[in-house]
């Protein structure tokens, strides 16, 4: 290991020399990236991060980057250390640390992600803390602009919904359905309204003021929550801190899932928590399918001697169904081609909703990244 990465006093924590020096100095921002088996995407994420360094906002001087390795078994740790030691042409100011051992028994108080985020937050020195996922890629100037936006709107939490990068047919067909429903359940204007109790955040980009974060208990306070980002936003809003939430394609992009299996596992873990009545939602989407494909069949099968207004009425109802369905899915902010084929993803979306409900309400266990978590503890 290079001399540029030194072992700190805390167990299993490694820090770059730049951050180890003058540990009492304050920073404007600490970026915390929890990472478990993210070798496929972490390099792009960290390169986009270190590229944010510029005069007046220099990595190692005004801000720091903390990568928390959550017991990875792939090349995640090596990629992070390559950035910390300058292997990617980075500047100083990168911390690489190991998450504390995770206790998944009934006595444990964390999931893997909350455990890693809390460990990173305790190590952080910034006045602002940005939690961002390893599958994100940040545009130039993203970090400084985000802090300026949070200060401009006088909020303690700013969260962005990134532009989503999807791979393969099923992701392109299903993801617009998920995000259109999210836009309906969590309208950004309502989330950002201090007079409205609705709260939400996207863990792919969650910028929070240090004081507010620790005042509500941070990730320790939501340690067992599977949907930790929304739970943290609720605690912050209940504490009367301001929240701002919006779609931000100009700031960053995210590739949530690399494979179909990852998408199935990920949405099974989350859908029953994101939507208040997942089975009812599945039934409504089944109705969309029946109307979408059934009405044309009915119109074409009507006897030829029927009055012409009858098939005409069926076609009018079908066109109205199309406008209603696609008008809803268009709110997902996905490309129009993905929106167009989303009707073909409706059966899988319905299956995922029911599957998520059964795992949360019946088996009461969900899986993610090789771990199994009990729910409702």
Coordinates of C-alpha atoms in Angstrom, one line a residue:
X1 CA 0.0 0.0 0.0
X2 CA 1.2 3.5 -0.8
X3 CA 2.6 5.7 1.9
X4 CA -0.1 8.3 0.9
X5 CA -2.7 6.1 2.7
X6 CA -2.0 5.9 6.4
X7 CA -3.8 3.9 9.1
X8 CA -5.7 6.1 11.5
X9 CA -6.2 5.4 15.2
X10 CA -9.8 4.1 14.7
X11 CA -9.8 0.4 13.7
X12 CA -10.1 -0.5 10.1
X13 CA -10.0 3.2 8.9
X14 CA -7.5 4.4 6.4
X15 CA -7.0 8.1 5.5
X16 CA -5.0 10.0 3.1
X17 CA -2.2 12.2 4.5
X18 CA -3.9 15.4 3.4
X19 CA -6.9 14.7 5.5
X20 CA -4.9 13.3 8.4
X21 CA -3.1 16.6 8.6
X22 CA -4.8 19.4 10.7
X23 CA -7.8 17.2 11.5
X24 CA -9.3 20.1 13.5
X25 CA -9.7 22.3 10.5
X26 CA -13.3 22.9 9.3
X27 CA -14.4 22.1 5.8
X28 CA -17.4 23.3 3.8
X29 CA -18.4 19.9 2.6
X30 CA -17.8 16.2 3.2
X31 CA -18.9 13.8 0.4
X32 CA -19.7 10.3 1.7
X33 CA -19.9 7.4 -0.7
X34 CA -21.0 4.0 0.8
X35 CA -19.9 1.2 -1.5
X36 CA -20.5 -2.5 -1.3
X37 CA -19.3 -4.5 -4.3
X38 CA -19.5 -1.5 -6.7
X39 CA -16.3 -2.2 -8.7
X40 CA -18.3 -1.9 -12.0
X41 CA -19.4 1.7 -11.3
X42 CA -17.3 3.2 -8.5
X43 CA -14.4 4.4 -10.7
X44 CA -16.6 6.6 -12.9
X45 CA -18.3 8.0 -9.8
X46 CA -15.1 8.9 -8.0
X47 CA -13.5 10.4 -11.1
X48 CA -16.5 12.6 -11.5
X49 CA -16.1 13.6 -7.9
X50 CA -12.4 14.5 -7.9
X51 CA -13.0 16.5 -11.1
X52 CA -15.1 18.9 -9.0
X53 CA -12.0 20.3 -7.4
X54 CA -11.2 23.9 -8.5
X55 CA -9.7 27.1 -7.1
X56 CA -11.8 28.2 -4.1
X57 CA -13.3 24.8 -3.9
X58 CA -10.3 22.5 -3.7
X59 CA -10.4 18.9 -2.6
X60 CA -8.5 18.6 0.6
X61 CA -8.9 22.2 1.5
X62 CA -12.6 23.2 1.2
X63 CA -14.0 19.7 0.9
X64 CA -13.2 16.0 1.4
X65 CA -14.3 12.8 -0.2
X66 CA -14.9 9.8 2.0
X67 CA -15.4 6.3 0.6
X68 CA -16.8 3.7 3.0
X69 CA -16.1 0.2 1.9
X70 CA -19.0 -1.9 3.2
X71 CA -17.3 -5.4 3.3
X72 CA -16.9 -5.6 -0.4
X73 CA -15.6 -8.8 -2.0
X74 CA -14.7 -7.4 -5.4
X75 CA -12.3 -4.7 -6.5
X76 CA -14.2 -1.8 -4.8
X77 CA -11.6 -1.2 -2.1
X78 CA -8.7 -1.2 -4.7
X79 CA -10.5 1.4 -6.9
X80 CA -11.1 3.7 -3.9
X81 CA -7.5 3.4 -2.8
X82 CA -6.3 4.2 -6.3
X83 CA -8.1 7.5 -6.1
X84 CA -6.8 8.2 -2.6
X85 CA -3.2 7.6 -3.7
X86 CA -3.4 9.6 -6.9
X87 CA -3.8 6.6 -9.2
X88 CA -6.6 8.4 -11.0
X89 CA -4.8 11.8 -11.1
X90 CA -6.7 13.0 -8.0
X91 CA -5.8 15.7 -5.7
X92 CA -5.3 15.2 -1.9
X93 CA -8.3 14.9 0.4
X94 CA -9.7 11.4 -0.2
X95 CA -10.5 9.2 2.7
X96 CA -10.9 5.4 2.4
X97 CA -12.3 3.6 5.3
X98 CA -13.9 0.3 6.2
X99 CA -17.5 0.2 7.6
X100 CA -17.7 -1.3 11.1
X101 CA -18.7 -4.9 11.3
X102 CA -22.4 -5.3 10.7
X103 CA -24.6 -7.1 13.2
X104 CA -27.6 -8.6 11.4
X105 CA -29.0 -10.3 14.5
X106 CA -32.0 -9.1 16.4
X107 CA -29.6 -6.9 18.5
X108 CA -28.2 -5.1 15.4
X109 CA -29.2 -1.5 14.9
X110 CA -28.3 -1.0 11.2
X111 CA -28.6 -2.2 7.7
X112 CA -25.5 -2.3 5.6
X113 CA -26.1 1.1 4.0
X114 CA -27.1 3.0 7.2
X115 CA -24.1 1.4 9.0
X116 CA -21.7 2.7 6.3
X117 CA -23.3 6.1 6.1
X118 CA -23.2 6.6 9.9
X119 CA -19.5 5.6 10.0
X120 CA -18.7 8.1 7.2
X121 CA -20.7 10.8 8.9
X122 CA -18.8 10.4 12.2
X123 CA -15.5 10.7 10.3
X124 CA -16.6 13.7 8.3
X125 CA -15.6 17.2 9.1
X126 CA -17.7 19.3 6.7
X127 CA -20.4 21.8 7.6
X128 CA -22.5 20.0 4.9
X129 CA -22.6 16.3 4.4
X130 CA -23.4 14.8 1.0
X131 CA -24.4 11.2 0.9
X132 CA -24.3 9.9 -2.7
X133 CA -24.3 6.4 -4.2
X134 CA -21.5 4.7 -6.0
X135 CA -23.6 4.3 -9.1
X136 CA -23.9 8.1 -9.7
X137 CA -21.9 10.3 -12.1
X138 CA -21.7 14.0 -11.2
X139 CA -21.5 16.9 -13.7
X140 CA -18.8 19.5 -13.4
X141 CA -19.6 22.1 -10.6
X142 CA -22.4 19.9 -9.2
X143 CA -21.2 20.0 -5.6
X144 CA -20.6 23.7 -5.2
X145 CA -23.9 24.6 -7.1
X146 CA -25.9 22.2 -4.8
X147 CA -24.6 23.9 -1.6
X148 CA -25.4 27.3 -3.1
X149 CA -28.9 26.1 -3.9
X150 CA -29.4 24.8 -0.4
X151 CA -28.2 28.1 1.1
X152 CA -30.3 30.1 -1.4
X153 CA -33.5 28.3 -0.4
X154 CA -32.5 28.2 3.3
X155 CA -33.1 24.4 3.6
X156 CA -31.2 21.9 5.7
X157 CA -31.7 19.1 3.3
X158 CA -31.4 19.2 -0.5
X159 CA -32.1 16.0 -2.5
X160 CA -31.8 15.5 -6.2
X161 CA -33.5 12.8 -8.3
X162 CA -30.9 12.0 -11.0
X163 CA -31.3 11.3 -14.7
X164 CA -31.6 7.5 -14.7
X165 CA -29.5 5.4 -17.1
X166 CA -31.3 2.1 -17.9
X167 CA -29.9 -1.0 -19.7
X168 CA -31.9 -3.6 -21.6
X169 CA -35.6 -3.9 -22.5
X170 CA -37.0 -4.7 -19.1
X171 CA -35.3 -1.8 -17.3
X172 CA -36.4 0.6 -20.1
X173 CA -40.0 -0.7 -19.9
X174 CA -40.4 -0.9 -16.1
X175 CA -38.4 2.0 -14.7
X176 CA -40.6 4.7 -16.2
X177 CA -43.6 3.1 -14.5
X178 CA -41.9 3.1 -11.2
X179 CA -40.7 6.7 -11.4
X180 CA -44.1 8.0 -12.7
X181 CA -45.7 6.5 -9.7
X182 CA -43.1 8.1 -7.4
X183 CA -43.8 11.5 -9.0
X184 CA -47.5 11.0 -8.1
X185 CA -46.9 9.8 -4.6
X186 CA -44.1 12.3 -3.8
X187 CA -44.7 15.5 -5.8
X188 CA -41.6 17.6 -5.4
X189 CA -43.6 20.8 -4.8
X190 CA -45.4 19.2 -1.9
X191 CA -42.2 17.7 -0.5
X192 CA -40.5 21.1 -0.7
X193 CA -43.4 22.9 0.9
X194 CA -42.7 23.5 4.6
X195 CA -46.5 23.7 5.3
X196 CA -47.0 20.2 3.8
X197 CA -46.2 17.1 6.0
X198 CA -45.1 15.0 3.0
X199 CA -41.4 14.3 3.1
X200 CA -39.1 12.4 0.7
X201 CA -35.5 12.2 -0.4
X202 CA -33.4 10.2 -2.9
X203 CA -30.4 8.6 -1.3
X204 CA -28.5 8.9 -4.6
X205 CA -28.0 12.5 -3.8
X206 CA -28.8 13.7 -0.3
X207 CA -27.1 16.9 0.9
X208 CA -27.8 17.7 4.6
X209 CA -26.5 20.4 6.9
X210 CA -24.3 18.8 9.6
X211 CA -26.1 20.4 12.5
X212 CA -29.5 19.2 11.4
X213 CA -28.3 15.7 10.5
X214 CA -26.9 15.0 14.0
X215 CA -29.7 16.8 15.7
X216 CA -32.2 14.2 14.4
X217 CA -29.8 11.3 15.0
X218 CA -28.5 10.9 11.5
X219 CA -28.4 7.4 10.0
X220 CA -28.2 5.9 13.5
X221 CA -31.7 7.3 14.0
X222 CA -33.0 5.4 11.0
X223 CA -30.6 2.5 11.3
X224 CA -33.0 -0.3 10.7
X225 CA -35.0 1.4 7.9
X226 CA -34.8 -0.2 4.5
X227 CA -35.9 3.1 2.9
X228 CA -33.5 5.1 4.9
X229 CA -33.5 8.2 2.7
X230 CA -37.2 8.8 3.0
X231 CA -37.1 8.0 6.7
X232 CA -34.3 10.6 7.3
X233 CA -36.2 13.2 5.3
X234 CA -39.3 12.6 7.5
X235 CA -37.3 13.1 10.7
X236 CA -35.7 16.3 9.4
X237 CA -39.0 17.8 8.3
X238 CA -40.7 16.8 11.5
X239 CA -37.9 18.7 13.3
X240 CA -39.0 21.8 11.4
X241 CA -36.0 22.0 9.1
X242 CA -36.5 22.9 5.5
X243 CA -36.4 20.4 2.6
X244 CA -35.9 20.9 -1.1
X245 CA -36.4 18.0 -3.5
X246 CA -36.3 18.1 -7.3
X247 CA -35.5 16.3 -10.5
X248 CA -31.9 17.4 -11.5
X249 CA -30.7 15.9 -14.8
X250 CA -28.2 18.7 -15.2
X251 CA -26.5 17.8 -11.9
X252 CA -26.0 14.0 -12.1
X253 CA -27.0 10.7 -13.6
X254 CA -27.3 7.3 -12.0
X255 CA -27.3 3.7 -13.2
X256 CA -29.2 2.0 -10.5
X257 CA -29.1 -1.6 -11.8
X258 CA -26.6 -3.4 -14.0
X259 CA -28.8 -6.5 -14.6
X260 CA -32.4 -7.6 -14.6
X261 CA -31.8 -9.7 -11.4
X262 CA -30.5 -6.6 -9.6
X263 CA -33.5 -4.6 -10.6
X264 CA -35.9 -7.3 -9.4
X265 CA -34.1 -7.5 -6.1
X266 CA -33.9 -3.8 -5.7
X267 CA -37.5 -2.9 -6.4
X268 CA -38.7 -5.9 -4.4
X269 CA -36.9 -4.4 -1.4
X270 CA -38.4 -1.0 -1.9
X271 CA -41.8 -0.9 -3.7
X272 CA -44.0 -1.9 -0.7
X273 CA -42.4 0.9 1.3
X274 CA -42.6 3.5 -1.4
X275 CA -46.2 3.1 -2.2
X276 CA -48.9 3.0 0.5
X277 CA -51.1 0.3 -1.2
X278 CA -49.0 -1.7 -3.5
X279 CA -51.5 -4.4 -4.3
X280 CA -54.2 -1.9 -5.1
X281 CA -51.7 -0.1 -7.4
X282 CA -51.0 -3.4 -9.1
X283 CA -54.7 -3.9 -9.7
X284 CA -55.0 -0.5 -11.3
X285 CA -52.1 -1.3 -13.6
X286 CA -53.8 -4.6 -14.5
X287 CA -56.9 -2.6 -15.5
X288 CA -54.7 -0.4 -17.7
X289 CA -53.5 -3.6 -19.5
X290 CA -57.0 -4.9 -19.9
X291 CA -58.2 -1.6 -21.4
X292 CA -55.1 -1.1 -23.5
X293 CA -55.3 -4.4 -25.3
X294 CA -58.9 -5.5 -24.6
X295 CA -60.8 -2.5 -26.0
X296 CA -59.4 -2.8 -29.6
X297 CA -60.3 -6.5 -29.5
X298 CA -63.8 -5.7 -28.5
X299 CA -64.2 -3.0 -31.2
X300 CA -62.9 -5.4 -33.9
X301 CA -65.1 -8.3 -32.7
X302 CA -68.4 -6.3 -32.7
X303 CA -70.8 -7.7 -35.3
X304 CA -70.9 -5.8 -38.6
X305 CA -74.6 -5.1 -38.3
X306 CA -74.1 -3.1 -35.1
X307 CA -74.7 0.7 -35.3
X308 CA -71.4 2.4 -36.2
X309 CA -71.5 4.5 -33.0
X310 CA -70.9 1.5 -30.9
X311 CA -67.4 0.6 -32.1
X312 CA -66.7 4.3 -32.4
X313 CA -67.5 4.7 -28.7
X314 CA -65.1 1.8 -27.8
X315 CA -62.3 3.5 -29.8
X316 CA -63.0 6.8 -28.1
X317 CA -62.6 5.1 -24.7
X318 CA -59.4 3.4 -25.9
X319 CA -57.9 6.7 -27.0
X320 CA -58.8 8.3 -23.7
X321 CA -57.1 5.3 -21.9
X322 CA -54.0 5.9 -24.0
X323 CA -53.9 9.6 -23.1
X324 CA -54.4 8.9 -19.4
X325 CA -51.8 6.1 -19.3
X326 CA -49.1 7.9 -21.2
X327 CA -49.8 11.3 -19.7
X328 CA -49.1 9.6 -16.3
X329 CA -45.9 7.8 -17.4
X330 CA -44.5 10.9 -19.1
X331 CA -44.0 12.4 -15.6
X332 CA -41.2 9.9 -15.1
X333 CA -38.8 12.1 -17.2
X334 CA -37.6 9.1 -19.2
X335 CA -37.0 9.3 -23.0
X336 CA -40.2 9.1 -25.1
X337 CA -39.2 5.7 -26.5
X338 CA -39.0 4.2 -23.0
X339 CA -42.3 5.8 -22.1
X340 CA -43.9 4.3 -25.3
X341 CA -42.9 0.7 -24.5
X342 CA -43.7 1.0 -20.8
X343 CA -47.1 -0.6 -21.3
X344 CA -45.2 -3.8 -22.0
X345 CA -43.4 -3.5 -18.7
X346 CA -46.7 -3.3 -16.8
X347 CA -47.0 -7.1 -16.1
X348 CA -43.5 -7.1 -14.5
X349 CA -44.3 -3.9 -12.6
X350 CA -47.4 -5.6 -11.2
X351 CA -45.5 -8.7 -10.3
X352 CA -42.8 -6.7 -8.5
X353 CA -45.5 -4.8 -6.5
X354 CA -47.1 -8.0 -5.3
X355 CA -43.7 -9.7 -4.7
X356 CA -42.6 -6.8 -2.6
X357 CA -45.8 -6.8 -0.6
X358 CA -45.5 -10.5 0.1
X359 CA -41.9 -10.2 1.2
X360 CA -42.6 -7.3 3.5
X361 CA -45.9 -8.4 4.9
X362 CA -45.8 -12.2 4.8
X363 CA -42.2 -13.5 4.9
X364 CA -41.0 -10.2 6.5
X365 CA -37.5 -10.5 5.0
X366 CA -35.9 -8.8 2.1
X367 CA -32.6 -9.4 0.4
X368 CA -30.0 -6.9 -1.0
X369 CA -26.4 -7.4 -2.1
X370 CA -26.0 -10.8 -0.5
X371 CA -27.6 -9.9 2.9
X372 CA -31.0 -10.7 4.3
X373 CA -32.8 -8.2 6.4
X374 CA -35.8 -8.6 8.7
X375 CA -38.5 -6.0 8.3
X376 CA -41.0 -4.7 10.8
X377 CA -38.6 -5.1 13.7

